[in-house]
Coordinates of N, CA and C in Angstrom, one line a residue:
M1 N 26.4 57.6 -53.2 CA 25.7 57.4 -54.4 C 26.1 56.0 -55.0
Y2 N 25.1 55.2 -55.3 CA 25.5 53.9 -55.9 C 25.8 54.0 -57.4
P3 N 26.9 53.4 -57.8 CA 27.2 53.4 -59.2 C 26.2 52.7 -60.1
N4 N 25.6 51.7 -59.5 CA 24.7 50.8 -60.3 C 23.3 50.8 -59.7
I5 N 22.3 51.1 -60.5 CA 20.9 51.0 -60.0 C 20.2 49.9 -60.8
I6 N 19.6 49.0 -60.1 CA 19.0 47.8 -60.7 C 17.5 47.9 -60.5
F7 N 16.7 47.8 -61.6 CA 15.3 47.9 -61.5 C 14.6 46.6 -61.7
D8 N 13.5 46.3 -61.0 CA 12.6 45.3 -61.3 C 11.7 45.9 -62.4
M9 N 11.0 45.0 -63.1 CA 10.1 45.4 -64.2 C 8.7 45.5 -63.7
G10 N 8.0 44.4 -63.4 CA 6.6 44.5 -63.1 C 6.4 45.1 -61.7
G11 N 5.5 46.2 -61.7 CA 5.3 46.9 -60.5 C 6.2 48.1 -60.3
V12 N 7.2 48.2 -61.1 CA 8.1 49.3 -61.0 C 8.2 50.1 -62.3
L13 N 8.5 49.4 -63.4 CA 8.6 50.0 -64.7 C 7.3 49.8 -65.6
L14 N 6.7 48.6 -65.5 CA 5.5 48.3 -66.1 C 4.4 47.9 -65.1
D15 N 3.2 48.2 -65.4 CA 2.1 48.0 -64.4 C 1.6 46.6 -64.3
F16 N 2.4 45.7 -63.7 CA 1.9 44.3 -63.5 C 1.4 44.1 -62.1
S17 N 0.3 43.4 -62.0 CA -0.2 42.9 -60.8 C -1.2 41.8 -61.1
E18 N -1.3 40.8 -60.3 CA -2.3 39.7 -60.5 C -3.7 40.3 -60.6
A19 N -4.0 41.2 -59.7 CA -5.3 41.8 -59.7 C -5.6 42.5 -61.0
R20 N -4.6 43.2 -61.5 CA -4.8 44.0 -62.7 C -5.1 43.0 -63.9
L21 N -4.3 42.0 -64.0 CA -4.5 41.0 -65.1 C -5.9 40.3 -64.9
M22 N -6.3 40.0 -63.7 CA -7.6 39.3 -63.5 C -8.7 40.3 -64.0
A23 N -8.6 41.5 -63.6 CA -9.7 42.5 -64.0 C -9.7 42.7 -65.5
Y24 N -8.5 42.8 -66.1 CA -8.4 43.1 -67.6 C -8.9 41.9 -68.4
Y25 N -8.6 40.7 -68.0 CA -9.0 39.6 -68.9 C -10.3 38.9 -68.4
F26 N -10.6 39.0 -67.1 CA -11.7 38.1 -66.6 C -12.7 39.0 -65.9
G27 N -12.6 40.3 -65.9 CA -13.5 41.1 -65.2 C -15.0 40.9 -65.5
H28 N -15.3 40.4 -66.7 CA -16.6 40.3 -67.2 C -17.3 39.0 -66.7
L29 N -16.5 38.1 -66.1 CA -16.9 36.8 -65.6 C -17.5 36.9 -64.2
P30 N -18.4 36.0 -63.8 CA -18.8 36.0 -62.4 C -17.7 35.8 -61.4
K31 N -17.9 36.2 -60.2 CA -16.8 36.1 -59.2 C -16.3 34.7 -59.0
G32 N -17.2 33.8 -58.9 CA -16.8 32.4 -58.7 C -15.9 31.9 -59.8
A33 N -16.2 32.2 -61.1 CA -15.4 31.9 -62.2 C -14.0 32.5 -62.1
Q34 N -14.0 33.8 -61.7 CA -12.7 34.5 -61.5 C -11.8 33.8 -60.5
N35 N -12.5 33.4 -59.4 CA -11.7 32.7 -58.3 C -11.1 31.4 -58.9
Q36 N -11.9 30.7 -59.6 CA -11.4 29.4 -60.2 C -10.3 29.6 -61.1
I37 N -10.4 30.6 -62.0 CA -9.3 30.9 -62.9 C -8.0 31.4 -62.1
Y38 N -8.2 32.3 -61.1 CA -7.1 32.8 -60.4 C -6.3 31.6 -59.7
D39 N -7.0 30.6 -59.2 CA -6.4 29.5 -58.6 C -5.5 28.7 -59.6
A40 N -6.1 28.5 -60.8 CA -5.4 27.7 -61.8 C -4.2 28.5 -62.4
V41 N -4.3 29.8 -62.5 CA -3.2 30.6 -63.1 C -2.1 30.9 -62.1
F42 N -2.5 31.3 -60.9 CA -1.5 31.9 -59.9 C -1.3 30.9 -58.7
T43 N -2.3 30.5 -58.1 CA -2.1 29.6 -56.9 C -1.5 28.3 -57.2
S44 N -1.7 27.8 -58.4 CA -1.1 26.5 -58.9 C 0.4 26.5 -59.0
G45 N 1.0 27.7 -59.1 CA 2.4 27.8 -59.2 C 2.9 27.8 -60.7
L46 N 1.9 27.6 -61.6 CA 2.3 27.4 -63.0 C 2.8 28.8 -63.6
W47 N 2.3 29.9 -63.1 CA 2.8 31.2 -63.6 C 4.2 31.4 -63.2
R48 N 4.6 31.1 -62.0 CA 6.0 31.2 -61.6 C 6.9 30.2 -62.3
R49 N 6.3 29.1 -62.6 CA 7.2 28.1 -63.4 C 7.4 28.6 -64.8
M50 N 6.4 29.3 -65.4 CA 6.6 30.0 -66.7 C 7.7 31.0 -66.5
D51 N 7.7 31.9 -65.5 CA 8.7 32.9 -65.3 C 10.1 32.2 -65.1
R52 N 10.1 31.0 -64.5 CA 11.4 30.3 -64.3 C 11.9 29.7 -65.6
G53 N 11.1 29.7 -66.6 CA 11.5 29.2 -67.9 C 11.3 27.7 -68.1
D54 N 10.4 27.1 -67.2 CA 10.1 25.7 -67.3 C 9.3 25.4 -68.5
F55 N 8.4 26.3 -68.9 CA 7.5 26.2 -70.0 C 7.4 27.4 -70.9
D56 N 7.1 27.2 -72.2 CA 6.9 28.4 -73.0 C 5.4 28.7 -72.9
E57 N 4.9 29.7 -73.7 CA 3.5 30.0 -73.6 C 2.5 28.9 -73.8
A58 N 2.8 28.1 -74.9 CA 1.9 27.0 -75.2 C 1.9 26.0 -74.1
G59 N 3.1 25.7 -73.5 CA 3.1 24.7 -72.4 C 2.4 25.2 -71.2
T60 N 2.5 26.5 -70.9 CA 1.9 27.1 -69.7 C 0.4 27.1 -69.9
A61 N -0.1 27.6 -71.1 CA -1.5 27.7 -71.4 C -2.1 26.3 -71.3
G62 N -1.5 25.3 -71.9 CA -2.0 24.0 -71.9 C -2.2 23.4 -70.5
R63 N -1.2 23.6 -69.6 CA -1.3 23.1 -68.3 C -2.3 23.8 -67.4
I64 N -2.5 25.1 -67.6 CA -3.5 25.9 -66.9 C -4.9 25.4 -67.4
C65 N -5.1 25.4 -68.7 CA -6.4 25.0 -69.3 C -6.8 23.6 -68.8
A66 N -5.8 22.7 -68.6 CA -6.2 21.4 -68.1 C -6.8 21.4 -66.7
L67 N -6.7 22.5 -66.0 CA -7.3 22.6 -64.7 C -8.6 23.3 -64.7
L68 N -9.1 23.7 -65.9 CA -10.3 24.5 -66.0 C -11.3 24.0 -67.0
P69 N -12.5 24.3 -66.9 CA -13.5 24.0 -67.9 C -13.2 24.6 -69.2
E70 N -13.6 23.9 -70.3 CA -13.3 24.4 -71.6 C -13.7 25.8 -71.9
E71 N -14.8 26.2 -71.3 CA -15.3 27.6 -71.6 C -14.4 28.7 -71.2
F72 N -13.4 28.4 -70.4 CA -12.4 29.4 -70.0 C -11.1 29.3 -70.8
H73 N -10.9 28.3 -71.6 CA -9.7 28.0 -72.3 C -9.2 29.2 -73.2
A74 N -10.1 29.8 -73.9 CA -9.8 30.8 -74.9 C -9.2 32.1 -74.1
C75 N -9.9 32.5 -73.1 CA -9.5 33.7 -72.4 C -8.2 33.5 -71.6
V76 N -8.1 32.3 -71.1 CA -6.8 32.0 -70.3 C -5.6 31.9 -71.3
T77 N -5.8 31.4 -72.5 CA -4.8 31.3 -73.5 C -4.4 32.7 -73.9
D78 N -5.4 33.6 -74.1 CA -5.2 35.0 -74.4 C -4.3 35.7 -73.4
L79 N -4.6 35.4 -72.1 CA -3.8 36.0 -71.0 C -2.4 35.6 -71.1
V80 N -2.1 34.3 -71.2 CA -0.8 33.7 -71.2 C 0.1 34.3 -72.4
W81 N -0.5 34.4 -73.6 CA 0.2 34.8 -74.7 C 0.3 36.3 -74.8
N82 N -0.6 37.1 -74.3 CA -0.7 38.5 -74.6 C -0.7 39.4 -73.4
Y83 N -0.3 38.9 -72.2 CA -0.5 39.8 -71.0 C 0.3 41.0 -70.9
F84 N 1.4 41.0 -71.7 CA 2.2 42.3 -71.7 C 1.4 43.4 -72.2
E85 N 0.4 43.2 -73.0 CA -0.4 44.3 -73.6 C -1.2 45.0 -72.4
A86 N -1.4 44.3 -71.3 CA -2.1 44.9 -70.2 C -1.2 45.5 -69.1
M87 N 0.0 45.8 -69.5 CA 1.0 46.3 -68.6 C 1.6 47.6 -69.1
P88 N 0.9 48.7 -68.9 CA 1.4 50.0 -69.4 C 2.6 50.5 -68.6
P89 N 3.4 51.4 -69.1 CA 4.5 51.9 -68.4 C 4.1 52.7 -67.2
L90 N 4.9 52.7 -66.2 CA 4.7 53.4 -64.9 C 5.6 54.7 -64.9
P91 N 5.3 55.6 -64.0 CA 6.0 56.9 -64.0 C 7.5 56.7 -63.6
A92 N 7.9 55.6 -62.9 CA 9.3 55.5 -62.4 C 10.2 55.4 -63.6
N93 N 9.7 55.2 -64.8 CA 10.6 55.2 -66.0 C 11.3 56.5 -66.2
E94 N 10.7 57.6 -65.7 CA 11.4 58.9 -66.0 C 12.7 59.1 -65.2
I95 N 12.9 58.2 -64.2 CA 14.2 58.2 -63.5 C 15.4 57.8 -64.3
I96 N 15.1 56.9 -65.3 CA 16.2 56.2 -66.0 C 17.1 57.3 -66.7
P97 N 16.6 58.2 -67.5 CA 17.5 59.1 -68.2 C 18.2 60.1 -67.2
L98 N 17.6 60.3 -66.0 CA 18.2 61.2 -65.0 C 19.4 60.5 -64.4
L99 N 19.3 59.2 -64.2 CA 20.4 58.5 -63.6 C 21.6 58.4 -64.6
K100 N 21.2 58.2 -65.9 CA 22.3 58.1 -66.9 C 23.0 59.4 -67.1
V101 N 22.3 60.5 -67.1 CA 22.9 61.8 -67.2 C 23.9 62.0 -66.1
R102 N 23.6 61.5 -64.9 CA 24.4 61.7 -63.7 C 25.6 60.7 -63.8
G103 N 25.7 59.8 -64.7 CA 26.8 58.9 -64.8 C 26.6 57.5 -64.2
Q104 N 25.4 57.2 -63.7 CA 25.2 55.9 -63.1 C 24.8 54.9 -64.2
R105 N 25.0 53.6 -63.9 CA 24.6 52.6 -64.8 C 23.3 52.0 -64.3
V106 N 22.4 51.6 -65.3 CA 21.1 51.1 -64.9 C 21.0 49.7 -65.5
Y107 N 20.3 48.8 -64.7 CA 20.2 47.4 -65.1 C 18.7 47.0 -64.8
L108 N 18.3 45.9 -65.5 CA 17.0 45.3 -65.2 C 17.2 43.9 -64.7
L109 N 16.5 43.6 -63.7 CA 16.5 42.2 -63.1 C 15.1 41.8 -62.8
T110 N 14.5 40.9 -63.6 CA 13.1 40.7 -63.5 C 12.8 39.2 -63.5
N111 N 11.7 38.8 -62.8 CA 11.1 37.5 -63.0 C 10.2 37.6 -64.2
A112 N 10.5 36.9 -65.3 CA 9.8 37.0 -66.5 C 10.0 35.8 -67.4
P113 N 9.0 35.4 -68.2 CA 9.1 34.2 -69.1 C 9.8 34.5 -70.3
H114 N 9.9 33.5 -71.2 CA 10.6 33.6 -72.4 C 10.0 34.7 -73.3
A115 N 8.7 35.0 -73.2 CA 8.1 36.0 -74.0 C 8.7 37.4 -73.7
F116 N 9.4 37.6 -72.5 CA 10.0 38.8 -72.2 C 10.9 39.3 -73.3
H117 N 11.6 38.4 -73.9 CA 12.6 38.8 -75.0 C 11.8 39.4 -76.2
R118 N 10.6 39.0 -76.4 CA 9.8 39.5 -77.5 C 9.1 40.8 -77.2
E119 N 8.9 41.0 -75.9 CA 8.0 42.1 -75.4 C 8.8 43.2 -74.7
K120 N 10.0 43.0 -74.5 CA 10.7 44.0 -73.6 C 10.8 45.4 -74.3
Y121 N 10.5 45.5 -75.6 CA 10.5 46.8 -76.2 C 9.5 47.7 -75.6
R122 N 8.6 47.2 -74.8 CA 7.5 48.0 -74.2 C 8.1 48.8 -73.0
I123 N 9.3 48.5 -72.6 CA 9.9 49.3 -71.5 C 10.5 50.6 -72.1
P124 N 10.0 51.7 -71.6 CA 10.6 53.0 -72.1 C 12.1 53.1 -71.7
Y125 N 12.8 53.7 -72.6 CA 14.3 53.9 -72.3 C 15.1 52.6 -72.2
L126 N 14.5 51.5 -72.8 CA 15.2 50.2 -72.8 C 16.6 50.4 -73.4
Q127 N 16.8 51.2 -74.4 CA 18.1 51.4 -75.0 C 19.1 52.0 -74.1
L128 N 18.7 52.6 -73.0 CA 19.6 53.2 -72.1 C 20.2 52.2 -71.0
F129 N 19.6 51.1 -70.9 CA 20.0 50.1 -69.9 C 21.4 49.5 -70.3
D130 N 22.2 49.3 -69.2 CA 23.5 48.7 -69.4 C 23.5 47.2 -69.4
G131 N 22.4 46.6 -68.9 CA 22.2 45.2 -68.9 C 20.8 44.8 -68.6
V132 N 20.3 43.7 -69.2 CA 19.0 43.2 -69.0 C 19.1 41.8 -68.6
F133 N 18.3 41.4 -67.6 CA 18.5 40.0 -67.0 C 17.1 39.5 -66.6
S134 N 16.8 38.3 -67.2 CA 15.5 37.7 -66.9 C 15.6 36.3 -66.3
S135 N 14.7 36.0 -65.4 CA 14.7 34.8 -64.6 C 14.7 33.6 -65.5
C136 N 13.9 33.6 -66.6 CA 13.8 32.5 -67.5 C 15.1 32.0 -68.1
D137 N 16.1 32.8 -68.2 CA 17.3 32.5 -68.8 C 18.3 31.7 -67.9
V138 N 18.0 31.8 -66.6 CA 18.9 31.1 -65.6 C 18.2 30.1 -64.8
R139 N 16.8 29.9 -65.0 CA 16.0 29.0 -64.3 C 16.1 29.2 -62.8
L140 N 16.1 30.5 -62.4 CA 16.0 30.9 -61.0 C 15.0 32.0 -60.9
L141 N 14.4 32.2 -59.7 CA 13.4 33.2 -59.5 C 13.8 34.1 -58.2
K142 N 13.5 35.4 -58.3 CA 13.5 36.2 -57.1 C 12.4 35.6 -56.2
P143 N 12.6 35.6 -54.9 CA 13.7 36.2 -54.1 C 14.8 35.2 -53.8
D144 N 15.0 34.2 -54.5 CA 16.2 33.3 -54.2 C 17.5 34.1 -54.3
P145 N 18.3 34.2 -53.3 CA 19.5 35.0 -53.3 C 20.4 34.6 -54.5
E146 N 20.3 33.4 -54.9 CA 21.2 32.9 -56.0 C 21.0 33.7 -57.3
I147 N 19.8 34.1 -57.6 CA 19.6 34.8 -58.8 C 20.3 36.2 -58.8
Y148 N 20.4 36.8 -57.7 CA 21.2 38.1 -57.6 C 22.7 37.8 -57.7
R149 N 23.1 36.7 -57.2 CA 24.6 36.4 -57.3 C 24.9 36.1 -58.8
V150 N 24.0 35.4 -59.5 CA 24.3 35.1 -60.9 C 24.2 36.4 -61.7
F151 N 23.3 37.3 -61.4 CA 23.2 38.6 -62.0 C 24.5 39.4 -61.8
L152 N 25.0 39.4 -60.6 CA 26.3 40.2 -60.4 C 27.4 39.6 -61.1
R153 N 27.5 38.3 -61.2 CA 28.6 37.6 -61.9 C 28.5 37.9 -63.4
Q154 N 27.3 37.9 -64.0 CA 27.1 38.1 -65.4 C 27.6 39.5 -65.8
F155 N 27.3 40.5 -65.0 CA 27.7 41.8 -65.4 C 28.9 42.3 -64.7
N156 N 29.6 41.4 -64.0 CA 30.9 41.7 -63.3 C 30.7 42.9 -62.4
L157 N 29.7 42.9 -61.5 CA 29.4 43.9 -60.6 C 29.7 43.5 -59.1
Q158 N 30.0 44.4 -58.3 CA 30.2 44.2 -56.9 C 28.9 44.5 -56.1
A159 N 28.4 43.7 -55.2 CA 27.1 43.9 -54.6 C 27.1 45.2 -53.9
Q160 N 28.2 45.6 -53.2 CA 28.2 46.9 -52.5 C 28.0 48.1 -53.3
D161 N 28.2 48.0 -54.6 CA 28.1 49.1 -55.5 C 26.7 49.2 -56.2
C162 N 25.7 48.4 -55.7 CA 24.4 48.2 -56.4 C 23.3 48.6 -55.4
L163 N 22.3 49.2 -56.0 CA 21.0 49.4 -55.3 C 19.9 48.7 -56.1
F164 N 19.1 47.9 -55.5 CA 18.1 47.2 -56.2 C 16.7 47.8 -55.8
I165 N 15.9 48.1 -56.8 CA 14.6 48.7 -56.6 C 13.5 47.7 -57.0
D166 N 12.6 47.3 -56.1 CA 11.6 46.3 -56.4 C 10.4 46.7 -55.6
D167 N 9.2 46.3 -56.1 CA 8.0 46.6 -55.4 C 7.6 45.6 -54.3
M168 N 8.3 44.5 -54.3 CA 8.0 43.4 -53.3 C 9.1 43.3 -52.3
R169 N 8.6 43.3 -51.0 CA 9.6 43.3 -49.9 C 10.4 42.0 -49.9
A170 N 9.8 40.9 -50.2 CA 10.5 39.6 -50.2 C 11.7 39.7 -51.2
N171 N 11.5 40.3 -52.3 CA 12.6 40.4 -53.3 C 13.7 41.3 -52.8
I172 N 13.4 42.3 -52.1 CA 14.4 43.2 -51.5 C 15.2 42.4 -50.4
E173 N 14.5 41.6 -49.6 CA 15.1 40.7 -48.6 C 16.0 39.7 -49.3
G174 N 15.6 39.1 -50.4 CA 16.5 38.2 -51.1 C 17.7 38.8 -51.6
A175 N 17.6 40.1 -52.1 CA 18.7 40.8 -52.6 C 19.7 41.1 -51.5
A176 N 19.1 41.4 -50.3 CA 20.0 41.7 -49.1 C 20.8 40.5 -48.7
Q177 N 20.3 39.3 -48.9 CA 21.0 38.1 -48.6 C 22.2 37.9 -49.5
A178 N 22.1 38.5 -50.7 CA 23.2 38.5 -51.7 C 24.1 39.7 -51.5
G179 N 23.9 40.6 -50.6 CA 24.7 41.7 -50.3 C 24.3 43.0 -51.0
L180 N 23.1 43.1 -51.6 CA 22.7 44.3 -52.3 C 21.9 45.1 -51.4
A181 N 22.1 46.4 -51.5 CA 21.2 47.4 -50.8 C 19.9 47.4 -51.6
G182 N 18.8 47.7 -50.9 CA 17.5 47.7 -51.6 C 16.6 48.8 -51.3
Y183 N 15.7 49.1 -52.2 CA 14.6 50.1 -51.9 C 13.3 49.5 -52.3
C184 N 12.4 49.4 -51.4 CA 11.1 48.8 -51.7 C 10.1 49.9 -52.2
Y185 N 9.6 49.7 -53.4 CA 8.8 50.7 -54.1 C 7.3 50.2 -54.0
E186 N 6.9 49.6 -53.0 CA 5.6 49.0 -52.9 C 4.5 50.1 -52.9
N187 N 4.8 51.3 -52.4 CA 3.7 52.3 -52.4 C 3.7 53.2 -53.6
K188 N 4.6 53.0 -54.6 CA 4.7 53.7 -55.8 C 4.8 55.2 -55.6
D189 N 5.5 55.6 -54.6 CA 5.7 57.0 -54.3 C 6.9 57.5 -55.1
L190 N 6.7 58.0 -56.2 CA 7.9 58.4 -57.1 C 8.7 59.6 -56.5
D191 N 8.0 60.5 -55.8 CA 8.7 61.6 -55.2 C 9.7 61.1 -54.1
A192 N 9.2 60.2 -53.3 CA 10.0 59.6 -52.3 C 11.2 58.9 -52.8
L193 N 11.0 58.1 -53.9 CA 12.1 57.4 -54.6 C 13.1 58.4 -55.1
K194 N 12.7 59.5 -55.7 CA 13.6 60.5 -56.2 C 14.4 61.1 -55.1
R195 N 13.7 61.4 -54.0 CA 14.5 62.0 -52.8 C 15.5 61.0 -52.4
F196 N 15.2 59.7 -52.3 CA 16.1 58.7 -51.9 C 17.3 58.6 -52.8
L197 N 17.1 58.8 -54.1 CA 18.2 58.8 -55.1 C 18.8 60.1 -55.2
E198 N 18.4 61.1 -54.5 CA 18.9 62.5 -54.6 C 18.8 63.0 -56.0
L199 N 17.6 62.8 -56.6 CA 17.4 63.4 -57.9 C 16.5 64.6 -57.8

């Protein structure tokens, strides 16, 4: 049994996906317009740079809007500033109190922008976490192995004592390079995760 369980946020605790955000904010637009917006928001790399802490919301929205016709500026700006509203909690949150009752420590390690600190209250059981760590604060992104090393140093943890849960295989592989065991939650099978954790 691992003493420390580390959770990703988007795709594990909150329902984040590029497809979900596109449908939520731009589903009313023609497919061609959606593709144009997707490229500006995600393919351009600007979203990841926001998660790395390079820009705040205003800086990110401005750079994305510069790639798009003016008619899309309002809805793109709405996405950048408010996308946490489109990320409801996922069932995996119910594991948190079970782990705590058993005496394990729980941590959050997420790729997220500066807005995370304003919006993290949306995570159920946030008060039970022993530590919260966001990419924007260290200018590093998963799956770079260095972000996991910085995380371990910040909370004075040993890699062999940690299990990292993420929905993206690349992030699990990055954690492995830093010595952390991982569980890939890409299929969102909560029962399987509970069995793995012996809950």
